[in-house]
Amino acid sequence: MSAEKSDLDTFDLHLLELLQRDSRQPASVLAETVGLSAPACYRRIRRLREIGAIEGEVAIVKPRTLGWNLSVIVTVMLDREDGPTIRELMARIVDHPQVIDCTNVTGEIDLFVRMVARNMEHYDDAVIELFANDERVRSFKTFVVIRQAHSAPTSLR
């Protein structure tokens, strides 16, 4: 089952905004913030999970705390841009432990890949495995991240 925005009311959207900021908040605190009873709030959150509005809840780990001090963005251009090739390649890329995310985009570049590594050698081993030895990859470029700022949760209302 999937959700469409028209299926969600202002309470649902407010709950989703709050959960994006901190999904560990008790339902009682969320309920008070949005103006619902705790049981009603809990039911809504359960429904939001069931309809797919909430895909999952994860801990966001800072890679540097694990010694992964290098953050990079890799742009990838493919020789073929057909759906099966892109889907299969993306699935292989996101399965790699150093990959944070992989996005297929329009334009000159086919994929943006965010990665982390302990150091440049660790990164180099990964890109050889992921891109240099893959005949579907025409070229790739690496951009080392100097500084990063995280965006605020998406405003849903």
mmCIF file with all atom_site columns, C-alpha atoms in Angstrom, residues 10-36 41 45 48 54 57 152-157:
data_model
loop_
_atom_site.group_PDB
_atom_site.id
_atom_site.type_symbol
_atom_site.label_atom_id
_atom_site.label_alt_id
_atom_site.label_comp_id
_atom_site.label_asym_id
_atom_site.label_entity_id
_atom_site.label_seq_id
_atom_site.pdbx_PDB_ins_code
_atom_site.Cartn_x
_atom_site.Cartn_y
_atom_site.Cartn_z
_atom_site.occupancy
_atom_site.B_iso_or_equiv
_atom_site.pdbx_formal_charge
_atom_site.auth_seq_id
_atom_site.auth_comp_id
_atom_site.auth_asym_id
_atom_site.auth_atom_id
_atom_site.pdbx_PDB_model_num
ATOM 1  C CA . THR A 1 10  ? -2.367 18.221 8.546  1.00 0.00 ? 10  THR A CA 1
ATOM 2  C CA . PHE A 1 11  ? -1.918 16.051 11.667 1.00 0.00 ? 11  PHE A CA 1
ATOM 3  C CA . ASP A 1 12  ? -0.168 13.371 9.583  1.00 0.00 ? 12  ASP A CA 1
ATOM 4  C CA . LEU A 1 13  ? 2.081  15.924 7.887  1.00 0.00 ? 13  LEU A CA 1
ATOM 5  C CA . HIS A 1 14  ? 2.972  17.551 11.201 1.00 0.00 ? 14  HIS A CA 1
ATOM 6  C CA . LEU A 1 15  ? 3.795  14.149 12.707 1.00 0.00 ? 15  LEU A CA 1
ATOM 7  C CA . LEU A 1 16  ? 6.004  13.301 9.733  1.00 0.00 ? 16  LEU A CA 1
ATOM 8  C CA . GLU A 1 17  ? 7.890  16.588 10.109 1.00 0.00 ? 17  GLU A CA 1
ATOM 9  C CA . LEU A 1 18  ? 8.493  15.911 13.806 1.00 0.00 ? 18  LEU A CA 1
ATOM 10 C CA . LEU A 1 19  ? 9.546  12.308 13.192 1.00 0.00 ? 19  LEU A CA 1
ATOM 11 C CA . GLN A 1 20  ? 12.074 13.463 10.571 1.00 0.00 ? 20  GLN A CA 1
ATOM 12 C CA . ARG A 1 21  ? 13.749 15.561 13.266 1.00 0.00 ? 21  ARG A CA 1
ATOM 13 C CA . ASP A 1 22  ? 13.740 12.863 15.949 1.00 0.00 ? 22  ASP A CA 1
ATOM 14 C CA . SER A 1 23  ? 11.942 9.550  15.516 1.00 0.00 ? 23  SER A CA 1
ATOM 15 C CA . ARG A 1 24  ? 12.715 8.560  19.125 1.00 0.00 ? 24  ARG A CA 1
ATOM 16 C CA . GLN A 1 25  ? 10.188 10.974 20.627 1.00 0.00 ? 25  GLN A CA 1
ATOM 17 C CA . PRO A 1 26  ? 7.479  9.194  22.609 1.00 0.00 ? 26  PRO A CA 1
ATOM 18 C CA . ALA A 1 27  ? 3.991  9.247  21.104 1.00 0.00 ? 27  ALA A CA 1
ATOM 19 C CA . SER A 1 28  ? 2.800  11.190 24.153 1.00 0.00 ? 28  SER A CA 1
ATOM 20 C CA . VAL A 1 29  ? 5.210  14.057 23.394 1.00 0.00 ? 29  VAL A CA 1
ATOM 21 C CA . LEU A 1 30  ? 4.320  14.003 19.696 1.00 0.00 ? 30  LEU A CA 1
ATOM 22 C CA . ALA A 1 31  ? 0.612  13.942 20.568 1.00 0.00 ? 31  ALA A CA 1
ATOM 23 C CA . GLU A 1 32  ? 0.892  17.000 22.773 1.00 0.00 ? 32  GLU A CA 1
ATOM 24 C CA . THR A 1 33  ? 2.844  18.877 20.083 1.00 0.00 ? 33  THR A CA 1
ATOM 25 C CA . VAL A 1 34  ? 0.313  18.191 17.314 1.00 0.00 ? 34  VAL A CA 1
ATOM 26 C CA . GLY A 1 35  ? -2.816 18.399 19.477 1.00 0.00 ? 35  GLY A CA 1
ATOM 27 C CA . LEU A 1 36  ? -3.960 14.767 19.576 1.00 0.00 ? 36  LEU A CA 1
ATOM 28 C CA . CYS A 1 41  ? -1.177 9.777  17.713 1.00 0.00 ? 41  CYS A CA 1
ATOM 29 C CA . ILE A 1 45  ? 2.069  6.736  13.327 1.00 0.00 ? 45  ILE A CA 1
ATOM 30 C CA . LEU A 1 48  ? 1.858  6.051  8.383  1.00 0.00 ? 48  LEU A CA 1
ATOM 31 C CA . ILE A 1 54  ? 7.473  6.130  6.761  1.00 0.00 ? 54  ILE A CA 1
ATOM 32 C CA . GLU A 1 57  ? 13.804 4.477  11.019 1.00 0.00 ? 57  GLU A CA 1
ATOM 33 C CA . ALA A 1 152 ? 16.675 20.619 7.869  1.00 0.00 ? 152 ALA A CA 1
ATOM 34 C CA . PRO A 1 153 ? 13.880 18.052 7.589  1.00 0.00 ? 153 PRO A CA 1
ATOM 35 C CA . THR A 1 154 ? 11.617 18.526 4.609  1.00 0.00 ? 154 THR A CA 1
ATOM 36 C CA . SER A 1 155 ? 8.645  20.800 5.246  1.00 0.00 ? 155 SER A CA 1
ATOM 37 C CA . LEU A 1 156 ? 5.607  18.727 4.373  1.00 0.00 ? 156 LEU A CA 1
ATOM 38 C CA . ARG A 1 157 ? 2.801  21.190 4.941  1.00 0.00 ? 157 ARG A CA 1
#
